[in-house]
Amino acid sequence: MTAQNPPLLMVEDLSIAFGTEEGTARAVEQVSLRVESGQVVGLVGESGSGKSVVSAAILGLLPNTARVTGSVRFQGTELLGRTESQLRELRGNEIAVVFQDALSALNPVLKVGDQLAEAIRVHDRSLTKKQLHERVVELLDLVGISAPEQRAGLYPHEFSGGMRQRVLIAMGIANEPRLLIADEPTTALDVTVQAQILEVLERIRDRTSTSILLITHDLGVLAGLADRVVVMYAGSKVEDGPVEPIFYRTAHPYTRGLLASLPRVDRRTDRTSRLYRIPGQLPNPHSRPEGCVFHPRCPHAQAARCDRERPQPSVVGDGHVAACLRIEEIG
């Protein structure tokens, strides 16, 4: 990577902690990731693994009580330490976000078309009323909403959950941002609607120059869409690589557990069998275990080693790294 051609987004050694009554909560520890132009990168892990905190740091939306170290560079420019007015110029224009709860994200007393128009007008006041309306209809059509001309005049409660999520995506790409952060965009939607939302994101990737950072707890969501996958556990990055090695040459026991817990139509099981479940639960951010943070739940943990040594990322393939002390032993 040359200095003249930096990644679109580069996060390096990002650590985030919050002071609480119980002490310091370490939400994220030394996480690094990158998103190249035109890429879809998946950020995956259980709820509480720190994924959304990373996205909030990128957008500058962390509370003032957060203690942040490391680096977040967008198009080569450092974002950490920038003023609120400087970040406001980026949000929605260069970097946009799609939240998971569409019903609370949309204003219930404003028509959908008016809310989309407002998102555009905040960053571009040169458009005429007619041009603005045409752009709104174009965006609704792009995200797969039928009869966009008529539906622009409806209120959010007149849309289904999947259609509201499409509206949020349309708002996210309204100003053609370089980076779209989609935070659990398919949560609480049924399987059919989830597939439709993923098709919308794929359409955006193919038709625009927008890169996507897709945050999810479901590796299955990333299978046909992502170029790279970053796996987080308890605030730490445990595996990172192109999507194919992550799925077919998985290196970290936690990633294997996530994959094993996915229902698959090609697995023949009887009615009494259950999906695999990773034993135990995420550690308390106030008292993370010593050594490998995953060792209390890991089936391959080795006493007096995994509970003492903190693993560093090891190269296991072309562009594929994993943080495990026993990668070579467990194969």
Short mmCIF file of N, CA and C in Angstrom, two decimals, residues 124-300:
data_model
loop_
_atom_site.label_atom_id
_atom_site.label_comp_id
_atom_site.label_asym_id
_atom_site.label_seq_id
_atom_site.Cartn_x
_atom_site.Cartn_y
_atom_site.Cartn_z
N ASP A 124 -26.79 19.59 0.16
CA ASP A 124 -26.81 20.17 -1.19
C ASP A 124 -28.06 21.04 -1.35
N ARG A 125 -27.87 22.34 -1.24
CA ARG A 125 -28.99 23.27 -1.34
C ARG A 125 -29.16 23.83 -2.76
N SER A 126 -28.40 23.29 -3.70
CA SER A 126 -28.46 23.82 -5.06
C SER A 126 -29.60 23.23 -5.88
N LEU A 127 -30.20 22.13 -5.41
CA LEU A 127 -31.25 21.46 -6.18
C LEU A 127 -32.56 22.22 -6.10
N THR A 128 -33.26 22.25 -7.22
CA THR A 128 -34.60 22.84 -7.24
C THR A 128 -35.58 21.85 -6.61
N LYS A 129 -36.79 22.31 -6.35
CA LYS A 129 -37.80 21.45 -5.74
C LYS A 129 -38.09 20.26 -6.64
N LYS A 130 -38.15 20.49 -7.95
CA LYS A 130 -38.41 19.40 -8.90
C LYS A 130 -37.25 18.40 -8.91
N GLN A 131 -36.02 18.91 -8.93
CA GLN A 131 -34.85 18.03 -8.92
C GLN A 131 -34.78 17.20 -7.64
N LEU A 132 -35.15 17.84 -6.54
CA LEU A 132 -35.14 17.16 -5.25
C LEU A 132 -36.15 16.01 -5.24
N HIS A 133 -37.35 16.28 -5.77
CA HIS A 133 -38.37 15.24 -5.82
C HIS A 133 -37.93 14.09 -6.73
N GLU A 134 -37.32 14.41 -7.86
CA GLU A 134 -36.85 13.38 -8.77
C GLU A 134 -35.77 12.52 -8.13
N ARG A 135 -34.91 13.16 -7.35
CA ARG A 135 -33.86 12.42 -6.65
C ARG A 135 -34.45 11.49 -5.59
N VAL A 136 -35.47 11.92 -4.88
CA VAL A 136 -36.14 11.10 -3.87
C VAL A 136 -36.74 9.87 -4.53
N VAL A 137 -37.46 10.07 -5.63
CA VAL A 137 -38.08 8.95 -6.34
C VAL A 137 -37.02 7.99 -6.88
N GLU A 138 -35.91 8.54 -7.38
CA GLU A 138 -34.81 7.73 -7.90
C GLU A 138 -34.22 6.85 -6.80
N LEU A 139 -34.05 7.41 -5.60
CA LEU A 139 -33.47 6.66 -4.49
C LEU A 139 -34.41 5.55 -4.03
N LEU A 140 -35.70 5.85 -3.93
CA LEU A 140 -36.66 4.82 -3.51
C LEU A 140 -36.70 3.68 -4.53
N ASP A 141 -36.57 4.03 -5.78
CA ASP A 141 -36.55 3.01 -6.83
C ASP A 141 -35.28 2.17 -6.74
N LEU A 142 -34.15 2.82 -6.45
CA LEU A 142 -32.86 2.12 -6.36
C LEU A 142 -32.88 1.07 -5.26
N VAL A 143 -33.53 1.35 -4.14
CA VAL A 143 -33.56 0.38 -3.03
C VAL A 143 -34.72 -0.61 -3.16
N GLY A 144 -35.40 -0.60 -4.31
CA GLY A 144 -36.37 -1.64 -4.59
C GLY A 144 -37.76 -1.41 -4.07
N ILE A 145 -38.15 -0.16 -3.83
CA ILE A 145 -39.51 0.14 -3.39
C ILE A 145 -40.37 0.39 -4.63
N SER A 146 -41.40 -0.43 -4.80
CA SER A 146 -42.26 -0.30 -5.98
C SER A 146 -43.14 0.95 -5.86
N ALA A 147 -43.56 1.46 -6.99
CA ALA A 147 -44.38 2.68 -7.06
C ALA A 147 -43.77 3.80 -6.20
N PRO A 148 -42.50 4.14 -6.44
CA PRO A 148 -41.81 5.12 -5.58
C PRO A 148 -42.47 6.49 -5.59
N GLU A 149 -43.05 6.88 -6.70
CA GLU A 149 -43.70 8.19 -6.80
C GLU A 149 -44.82 8.32 -5.78
N GLN A 150 -45.64 7.27 -5.66
CA GLN A 150 -46.75 7.30 -4.73
C GLN A 150 -46.29 7.10 -3.28
N ARG A 151 -45.36 6.19 -3.10
CA ARG A 151 -44.95 5.85 -1.74
C ARG A 151 -44.12 6.96 -1.08
N ALA A 152 -43.55 7.85 -1.86
CA ALA A 152 -42.84 8.99 -1.27
C ALA A 152 -43.78 9.85 -0.44
N GLY A 153 -45.08 9.80 -0.73
CA GLY A 153 -46.05 10.61 0.00
C GLY A 153 -46.68 9.91 1.18
N LEU A 154 -46.17 8.71 1.55
CA LEU A 154 -46.70 7.97 2.69
C LEU A 154 -45.88 8.23 3.95
N TYR A 155 -46.47 7.87 5.10
CA TYR A 155 -45.80 8.01 6.40
C TYR A 155 -45.14 6.68 6.77
N PRO A 156 -44.13 6.71 7.66
CA PRO A 156 -43.42 5.46 8.01
C PRO A 156 -44.32 4.33 8.48
N HIS A 157 -45.40 4.66 9.22
CA HIS A 157 -46.25 3.58 9.74
C HIS A 157 -47.03 2.88 8.63
N GLU A 158 -47.05 3.46 7.44
CA GLU A 158 -47.73 2.85 6.30
C GLU A 158 -46.81 1.91 5.52
N PHE A 159 -45.57 1.78 5.97
CA PHE A 159 -44.59 0.89 5.35
C PHE A 159 -44.40 -0.35 6.22
N SER A 160 -44.05 -1.45 5.60
CA SER A 160 -43.67 -2.65 6.36
C SER A 160 -42.27 -2.46 6.95
N GLY A 161 -41.87 -3.38 7.83
CA GLY A 161 -40.55 -3.27 8.43
C GLY A 161 -39.43 -3.31 7.41
N GLY A 162 -39.55 -4.20 6.42
CA GLY A 162 -38.53 -4.28 5.38
C GLY A 162 -38.47 -3.04 4.52
N MET A 163 -39.63 -2.44 4.24
CA MET A 163 -39.66 -1.22 3.43
C MET A 163 -39.07 -0.04 4.20
N ARG A 164 -39.33 0.01 5.51
CA ARG A 164 -38.72 1.09 6.32
C ARG A 164 -37.20 0.96 6.32
N GLN A 165 -36.72 -0.29 6.38
CA GLN A 165 -35.27 -0.48 6.35
C GLN A 165 -34.69 -0.03 5.02
N ARG A 166 -35.41 -0.25 3.94
CA ARG A 166 -34.98 0.21 2.63
C ARG A 166 -34.92 1.74 2.57
N VAL A 167 -35.90 2.38 3.23
CA VAL A 167 -35.90 3.84 3.28
C VAL A 167 -34.65 4.34 3.99
N LEU A 168 -34.28 3.69 5.11
CA LEU A 168 -33.06 4.09 5.83
C LEU A 168 -31.84 3.94 4.94
N ILE A 169 -31.79 2.86 4.17
CA ILE A 169 -30.66 2.67 3.25
C ILE A 169 -30.65 3.77 2.19
N ALA A 170 -31.83 4.11 1.69
CA ALA A 170 -31.92 5.20 0.71
C ALA A 170 -31.42 6.51 1.30
N MET A 171 -31.75 6.78 2.57
CA MET A 171 -31.26 7.99 3.24
C MET A 171 -29.75 7.94 3.39
N GLY A 172 -29.23 6.74 3.66
CA GLY A 172 -27.79 6.59 3.84
C GLY A 172 -27.00 6.89 2.58
N ILE A 173 -27.56 6.50 1.42
CA ILE A 173 -26.82 6.70 0.16
C ILE A 173 -27.29 7.95 -0.59
N ALA A 174 -28.14 8.76 0.05
CA ALA A 174 -28.74 9.93 -0.62
C ALA A 174 -27.70 10.87 -1.19
N ASN A 175 -26.58 11.04 -0.48
CA ASN A 175 -25.56 11.98 -0.92
C ASN A 175 -24.33 11.28 -1.50
N GLU A 176 -24.54 10.03 -1.91
CA GLU A 176 -23.49 9.23 -2.53
C GLU A 176 -22.20 9.24 -1.69
N PRO A 177 -22.29 8.75 -0.43
CA PRO A 177 -21.11 8.74 0.43
C PRO A 177 -20.06 7.76 -0.07
N ARG A 178 -18.83 7.99 0.33
CA ARG A 178 -17.76 7.06 -0.03
C ARG A 178 -17.86 5.78 0.81
N LEU A 179 -18.39 5.91 2.05
CA LEU A 179 -18.48 4.76 2.95
C LEU A 179 -19.86 4.72 3.60
N LEU A 180 -20.50 3.55 3.53
CA LEU A 180 -21.78 3.32 4.19
C LEU A 180 -21.58 2.30 5.30
N ILE A 181 -21.90 2.68 6.53
CA ILE A 181 -21.82 1.76 7.67
C ILE A 181 -23.23 1.23 7.93
N ALA A 182 -23.44 -0.06 7.71
CA ALA A 182 -24.75 -0.68 7.92
C ALA A 182 -24.68 -1.50 9.20
N ASP A 183 -25.32 -0.99 10.26
CA ASP A 183 -25.25 -1.60 11.59
C ASP A 183 -26.44 -2.53 11.79
N GLU A 184 -26.21 -3.82 11.63
CA GLU A 184 -27.25 -4.85 11.79
C GLU A 184 -28.51 -4.51 10.99
N PRO A 185 -28.39 -4.28 9.69
CA PRO A 185 -29.56 -3.84 8.92
C PRO A 185 -30.63 -4.90 8.72
N THR A 186 -30.32 -6.18 9.01
CA THR A 186 -31.30 -7.24 8.81
C THR A 186 -31.87 -7.80 10.11
N THR A 187 -31.48 -7.21 11.25
CA THR A 187 -31.97 -7.69 12.53
C THR A 187 -33.48 -7.50 12.64
N ALA A 188 -34.16 -8.48 13.24
CA ALA A 188 -35.60 -8.44 13.50
C ALA A 188 -36.46 -8.53 12.24
N LEU A 189 -35.83 -8.86 11.10
CA LEU A 189 -36.58 -9.05 9.87
C LEU A 189 -36.64 -10.54 9.56
N ASP A 190 -37.74 -10.98 8.93
CA ASP A 190 -37.81 -12.41 8.60
C ASP A 190 -36.83 -12.74 7.49
N VAL A 191 -36.63 -14.03 7.27
CA VAL A 191 -35.56 -14.49 6.38
C VAL A 191 -35.74 -13.96 4.96
N THR A 192 -36.98 -13.94 4.48
CA THR A 192 -37.23 -13.47 3.11
C THR A 192 -36.87 -12.00 2.97
N VAL A 193 -37.27 -11.19 3.96
CA VAL A 193 -36.98 -9.76 3.90
C VAL A 193 -35.49 -9.52 4.08
N GLN A 194 -34.83 -10.32 4.93
CA GLN A 194 -33.38 -10.21 5.08
C GLN A 194 -32.69 -10.37 3.73
N ALA A 195 -33.11 -11.38 2.98
CA ALA A 195 -32.52 -11.62 1.66
C ALA A 195 -32.73 -10.43 0.74
N GLN A 196 -33.90 -9.81 0.83
CA GLN A 196 -34.19 -8.64 -0.01
C GLN A 196 -33.29 -7.46 0.36
N ILE A 197 -33.08 -7.25 1.67
CA ILE A 197 -32.21 -6.15 2.12
C ILE A 197 -30.78 -6.38 1.65
N LEU A 198 -30.32 -7.62 1.72
CA LEU A 198 -28.97 -7.93 1.24
C LEU A 198 -28.85 -7.71 -0.26
N GLU A 199 -29.92 -8.01 -1.00
CA GLU A 199 -29.93 -7.73 -2.44
C GLU A 199 -29.82 -6.23 -2.71
N VAL A 200 -30.47 -5.43 -1.85
CA VAL A 200 -30.39 -3.97 -2.00
C VAL A 200 -28.95 -3.51 -1.79
N LEU A 201 -28.29 -4.03 -0.75
CA LEU A 201 -26.89 -3.65 -0.49
C LEU A 201 -25.99 -4.09 -1.63
N GLU A 202 -26.26 -5.26 -2.19
CA GLU A 202 -25.47 -5.74 -3.32
C GLU A 202 -25.68 -4.84 -4.54
N ARG A 203 -26.92 -4.40 -4.74
CA ARG A 203 -27.23 -3.50 -5.85
C ARG A 203 -26.49 -2.18 -5.69
N ILE A 204 -26.43 -1.68 -4.45
CA ILE A 204 -25.71 -0.43 -4.18
C ILE A 204 -24.23 -0.59 -4.49
N ARG A 205 -23.67 -1.73 -4.07
CA ARG A 205 -22.26 -1.99 -4.34
C ARG A 205 -21.97 -2.02 -5.83
N ASP A 206 -22.87 -2.64 -6.60
CA ASP A 206 -22.64 -2.81 -8.03
C ASP A 206 -22.90 -1.52 -8.83
N ARG A 207 -23.83 -0.69 -8.37
CA ARG A 207 -24.24 0.47 -9.16
C ARG A 207 -23.60 1.79 -8.73
N THR A 208 -23.03 1.82 -7.54
CA THR A 208 -22.41 3.06 -7.05
C THR A 208 -20.97 2.77 -6.67
N SER A 209 -20.25 3.81 -6.27
CA SER A 209 -18.85 3.64 -5.84
C SER A 209 -18.74 3.55 -4.32
N THR A 210 -19.88 3.37 -3.64
CA THR A 210 -19.90 3.34 -2.18
C THR A 210 -19.32 2.04 -1.63
N SER A 211 -18.40 2.17 -0.68
CA SER A 211 -17.90 1.01 0.06
C SER A 211 -18.83 0.78 1.25
N ILE A 212 -18.89 -0.46 1.74
CA ILE A 212 -19.81 -0.80 2.82
C ILE A 212 -19.07 -1.51 3.94
N LEU A 213 -19.29 -1.03 5.18
CA LEU A 213 -18.86 -1.74 6.38
C LEU A 213 -20.13 -2.32 6.99
N LEU A 214 -20.31 -3.64 6.86
CA LEU A 214 -21.54 -4.30 7.27
C LEU A 214 -21.33 -4.97 8.63
N ILE A 215 -22.03 -4.48 9.65
CA ILE A 215 -21.92 -4.99 11.01
C ILE A 215 -23.04 -5.99 11.25
N THR A 216 -22.69 -7.18 11.74
CA THR A 216 -23.69 -8.21 11.96
C THR A 216 -23.19 -9.23 12.98
N HIS A 217 -24.13 -10.01 13.53
CA HIS A 217 -23.75 -11.13 14.39
C HIS A 217 -23.87 -12.45 13.64
N ASP A 218 -24.30 -12.38 12.39
CA ASP A 218 -24.62 -13.57 11.60
C ASP A 218 -23.65 -13.70 10.42
N LEU A 219 -22.76 -14.66 10.51
CA LEU A 219 -21.81 -14.86 9.42
C LEU A 219 -22.51 -15.22 8.11
N GLY A 220 -23.67 -15.86 8.20
CA GLY A 220 -24.39 -16.23 6.99
C GLY A 220 -24.79 -15.03 6.15
N VAL A 221 -25.01 -13.89 6.80
CA VAL A 221 -25.37 -12.66 6.09
C VAL A 221 -24.25 -12.22 5.16
N LEU A 222 -23.00 -12.54 5.52
CA LEU A 222 -21.84 -12.04 4.78
C LEU A 222 -21.41 -12.94 3.64
N ALA A 223 -21.92 -14.17 3.61
CA ALA A 223 -21.37 -15.18 2.71
C ALA A 223 -21.33 -14.75 1.25
N GLY A 224 -22.42 -14.19 0.74
CA GLY A 224 -22.46 -13.86 -0.67
C GLY A 224 -22.25 -12.40 -0.98
N LEU A 225 -21.94 -11.61 0.05
CA LEU A 225 -21.86 -10.16 -0.15
C LEU A 225 -20.49 -9.57 0.16
N ALA A 226 -19.85 -10.03 1.24
CA ALA A 226 -18.62 -9.39 1.71
C ALA A 226 -17.40 -9.83 0.91
N ASP A 227 -16.43 -8.92 0.81
CA ASP A 227 -15.12 -9.23 0.23
C ASP A 227 -14.16 -9.69 1.32
N ARG A 228 -14.26 -9.06 2.49
CA ARG A 228 -13.43 -9.42 3.64
C ARG A 228 -14.32 -9.53 4.87
N VAL A 229 -13.83 -10.28 5.86
CA VAL A 229 -14.56 -10.45 7.11
C VAL A 229 -13.60 -10.21 8.28
N VAL A 230 -14.03 -9.39 9.23
CA VAL A 230 -13.29 -9.16 10.47
C VAL A 230 -14.13 -9.71 11.61
N VAL A 231 -13.58 -10.64 12.36
CA VAL A 231 -14.31 -11.28 13.46
C VAL A 231 -13.83 -10.70 14.78
N MET A 232 -14.78 -10.21 15.59
CA MET A 232 -14.45 -9.65 16.90
C MET A 232 -15.04 -10.50 18.01
N TYR A 233 -14.30 -10.57 19.11
CA TYR A 233 -14.78 -11.25 20.31
C TYR A 233 -14.36 -10.45 21.53
N ALA A 234 -15.32 -10.06 22.36
CA ALA A 234 -15.05 -9.37 23.62
C ALA A 234 -14.13 -8.17 23.43
N GLY A 235 -14.37 -7.39 22.36
CA GLY A 235 -13.61 -6.16 22.15
C GLY A 235 -12.31 -6.33 21.39
N SER A 236 -11.95 -7.57 21.06
CA SER A 236 -10.69 -7.83 20.37
C SER A 236 -10.95 -8.45 19.00
N LYS A 237 -10.05 -8.18 18.07
CA LYS A 237 -10.13 -8.83 16.76
C LYS A 237 -9.45 -10.18 16.85
N VAL A 238 -10.17 -11.25 16.47
CA VAL A 238 -9.60 -12.59 16.57
C VAL A 238 -9.26 -13.19 15.21
N GLU A 239 -9.92 -12.71 14.14
CA GLU A 239 -9.61 -13.23 12.80
C GLU A 239 -9.99 -12.19 11.76
N ASP A 240 -9.24 -12.17 10.66
CA ASP A 240 -9.45 -11.17 9.61
C ASP A 240 -8.93 -11.77 8.31
N GLY A 241 -9.77 -11.72 7.27
CA GLY A 241 -9.29 -12.24 6.00
C GLY A 241 -10.34 -12.17 4.91
N PRO A 242 -9.97 -12.54 3.68
CA PRO A 242 -10.94 -12.62 2.60
C PRO A 242 -12.06 -13.58 2.96
N VAL A 243 -13.23 -13.38 2.37
CA VAL A 243 -14.40 -14.14 2.80
C VAL A 243 -14.24 -15.65 2.59
N GLU A 244 -13.61 -16.07 1.51
CA GLU A 244 -13.51 -17.51 1.24
C GLU A 244 -12.66 -18.25 2.28
N PRO A 245 -11.44 -17.77 2.61
CA PRO A 245 -10.69 -18.45 3.67
C PRO A 245 -11.40 -18.43 5.03
N ILE A 246 -12.10 -17.36 5.33
CA ILE A 246 -12.81 -17.30 6.61
C ILE A 246 -13.85 -18.42 6.71
N PHE A 247 -14.51 -18.72 5.60
CA PHE A 247 -15.56 -19.75 5.60
C PHE A 247 -15.00 -21.16 5.41
N TYR A 248 -13.96 -21.30 4.59
CA TYR A 248 -13.52 -22.65 4.22
C TYR A 248 -12.16 -23.04 4.81
N ARG A 249 -11.40 -22.10 5.30
CA ARG A 249 -10.12 -22.42 5.96
C ARG A 249 -10.06 -21.64 7.28
N THR A 250 -11.12 -21.77 8.05
CA THR A 250 -11.26 -21.04 9.30
C THR A 250 -10.12 -21.37 10.25
N ALA A 251 -9.53 -20.35 10.87
CA ALA A 251 -8.35 -20.57 11.70
C ALA A 251 -8.63 -20.44 13.19
N HIS A 252 -9.56 -19.57 13.59
CA HIS A 252 -9.77 -19.32 15.02
C HIS A 252 -10.94 -20.14 15.55
N PRO A 253 -10.80 -20.73 16.73
CA PRO A 253 -11.88 -21.55 17.31
C PRO A 253 -13.20 -20.78 17.48
N TYR A 254 -13.13 -19.47 17.74
CA TYR A 254 -14.36 -18.71 17.91
C TYR A 254 -15.11 -18.60 16.58
N THR A 255 -14.38 -18.32 15.50
CA THR A 255 -15.02 -18.24 14.18
C THR A 255 -15.63 -19.59 13.82
N ARG A 256 -14.93 -20.68 14.15
CA ARG A 256 -15.48 -22.02 13.89
C ARG A 256 -16.77 -22.23 14.65
N GLY A 257 -16.82 -21.74 15.89
CA GLY A 257 -18.04 -21.86 16.68
C GLY A 257 -19.20 -21.09 16.08
N LEU A 258 -18.92 -19.88 15.57
CA LEU A 258 -19.96 -19.09 14.93
C LEU A 258 -20.50 -19.80 13.69
N LEU A 259 -19.60 -20.37 12.90
CA LEU A 259 -20.03 -21.07 11.69
C LEU A 259 -20.82 -22.33 12.02
N ALA A 260 -20.38 -23.06 13.05
CA ALA A 260 -21.06 -24.29 13.43
C ALA A 260 -22.46 -24.03 13.98
N SER A 261 -22.68 -22.82 14.49
CA SER A 261 -23.99 -22.50 15.07
C SER A 261 -25.02 -22.07 14.03
N LEU A 262 -24.58 -21.94 12.75
CA LEU A 262 -25.50 -21.54 11.70
C LEU A 262 -26.33 -22.73 11.21
N PRO A 263 -27.64 -22.58 11.06
CA PRO A 263 -28.43 -23.66 10.45
C PRO A 263 -28.08 -23.78 8.97
N ARG A 264 -27.95 -25.03 8.49
CA ARG A 264 -27.58 -25.26 7.10
C ARG A 264 -28.46 -26.35 6.50
N VAL A 265 -28.92 -26.10 5.28
CA VAL A 265 -29.81 -27.06 4.63
C VAL A 265 -29.06 -28.31 4.17
N ASP A 266 -27.71 -28.23 4.06
CA ASP A 266 -26.96 -29.39 3.60
C ASP A 266 -26.52 -30.30 4.74
N ARG A 267 -26.95 -30.00 5.96
CA ARG A 267 -26.67 -30.87 7.10
C ARG A 267 -27.88 -31.74 7.39
N ARG A 268 -27.69 -33.04 7.39
CA ARG A 268 -28.78 -33.96 7.69
C ARG A 268 -28.80 -34.23 9.19
N THR A 269 -29.85 -33.80 9.84
CA THR A 269 -29.97 -33.99 11.28
C THR A 269 -31.33 -34.57 11.61
N ASP A 270 -31.41 -35.29 12.71
CA ASP A 270 -32.70 -35.79 13.14
C ASP A 270 -33.40 -34.73 13.98
N ARG A 271 -34.63 -35.02 14.36
CA ARG A 271 -35.44 -34.01 15.03
C ARG A 271 -34.94 -33.67 16.43
N THR A 272 -34.18 -34.58 17.03
CA THR A 272 -33.71 -34.34 18.39
C THR A 272 -32.39 -33.58 18.44
N SER A 273 -31.70 -33.44 17.30
CA SER A 273 -30.41 -32.76 17.30
C SER A 273 -30.58 -31.25 17.41
N ARG A 274 -29.60 -30.60 17.98
CA ARG A 274 -29.65 -29.16 18.17
C ARG A 274 -28.45 -28.50 17.48
N LEU A 275 -28.61 -27.22 17.19
CA LEU A 275 -27.49 -26.47 16.63
C LEU A 275 -26.38 -26.38 17.66
N TYR A 276 -25.15 -26.28 17.17
CA TYR A 276 -24.01 -26.12 18.06
C TYR A 276 -24.13 -24.81 18.83
N ARG A 277 -23.74 -24.83 20.07
CA ARG A 277 -23.77 -23.64 20.92
C ARG A 277 -22.41 -23.46 21.57
N ILE A 278 -21.81 -22.27 21.41
CA ILE A 278 -20.55 -21.99 22.07
C ILE A 278 -20.81 -21.94 23.58
N PRO A 279 -20.15 -22.75 24.37
CA PRO A 279 -20.43 -22.77 25.81
C PRO A 279 -20.04 -21.46 26.49
N GLY A 280 -20.67 -21.19 27.64
CA GLY A 280 -20.32 -20.01 28.41
C GLY A 280 -20.90 -18.74 27.82
N GLN A 281 -20.36 -17.60 28.25
CA GLN A 281 -20.85 -16.31 27.78
C GLN A 281 -19.70 -15.31 27.71
N LEU A 282 -19.97 -14.18 27.07
CA LEU A 282 -18.95 -13.14 26.94
C LEU A 282 -18.48 -12.68 28.32
N PRO A 283 -17.19 -12.38 28.46
CA PRO A 283 -16.69 -11.90 29.75
C PRO A 283 -17.16 -10.49 30.05
N ASN A 284 -17.18 -10.15 31.32
CA ASN A 284 -17.51 -8.80 31.76
C ASN A 284 -16.41 -7.84 31.30
N PRO A 285 -16.78 -6.74 30.62
CA PRO A 285 -15.74 -5.80 30.15
C PRO A 285 -14.96 -5.15 31.28
N HIS A 286 -15.46 -5.23 32.52
CA HIS A 286 -14.72 -4.69 33.66
C HIS A 286 -13.63 -5.64 34.14
N SER A 287 -13.75 -6.92 33.79
CA SER A 287 -12.78 -7.90 34.28
C SER A 287 -12.52 -8.96 33.22
N ARG A 288 -11.86 -8.57 32.17
CA ARG A 288 -11.56 -9.51 31.11
C ARG A 288 -10.51 -10.52 31.59
N PRO A 289 -10.59 -11.76 31.12
CA PRO A 289 -9.62 -12.78 31.56
C PRO A 289 -8.22 -12.47 31.06
N GLU A 290 -7.23 -12.95 31.80
CA GLU A 290 -5.85 -12.81 31.37
C GLU A 290 -5.59 -13.76 30.20
N GLY A 291 -4.50 -13.53 29.50
CA GLY A 291 -4.16 -14.39 28.38
C GLY A 291 -5.13 -14.20 27.23
N CYS A 292 -5.46 -15.29 26.54
CA CYS A 292 -6.41 -15.23 25.44
C CYS A 292 -7.79 -14.96 26.00
N VAL A 293 -8.45 -13.94 25.49
CA VAL A 293 -9.74 -13.54 26.03
C VAL A 293 -10.81 -14.60 25.78
N PHE A 294 -10.59 -15.50 24.81
CA PHE A 294 -11.58 -16.53 24.49
C PHE A 294 -11.33 -17.84 25.25
N HIS A 295 -10.23 -17.95 25.96
CA HIS A 295 -9.85 -19.26 26.51
C HIS A 295 -10.88 -19.88 27.46
N PRO A 296 -11.67 -19.11 28.26
CA PRO A 296 -12.65 -19.77 29.13
C PRO A 296 -13.74 -20.53 28.36
N ARG A 297 -13.94 -20.21 27.09
CA ARG A 297 -15.00 -20.85 26.30
C ARG A 297 -14.44 -21.74 25.19
N CYS A 298 -13.13 -21.79 25.08
CA CYS A 298 -12.50 -22.45 23.93
C CYS A 298 -12.30 -23.94 24.19
N PRO A 299 -12.73 -24.81 23.27
CA PRO A 299 -12.54 -26.26 23.45
C PRO A 299 -11.08 -26.69 23.28
N HIS A 300 -10.24 -25.80 22.73
CA HIS A 300 -8.84 -26.14 22.50
C HIS A 300 -7.89 -25.44 23.47
#
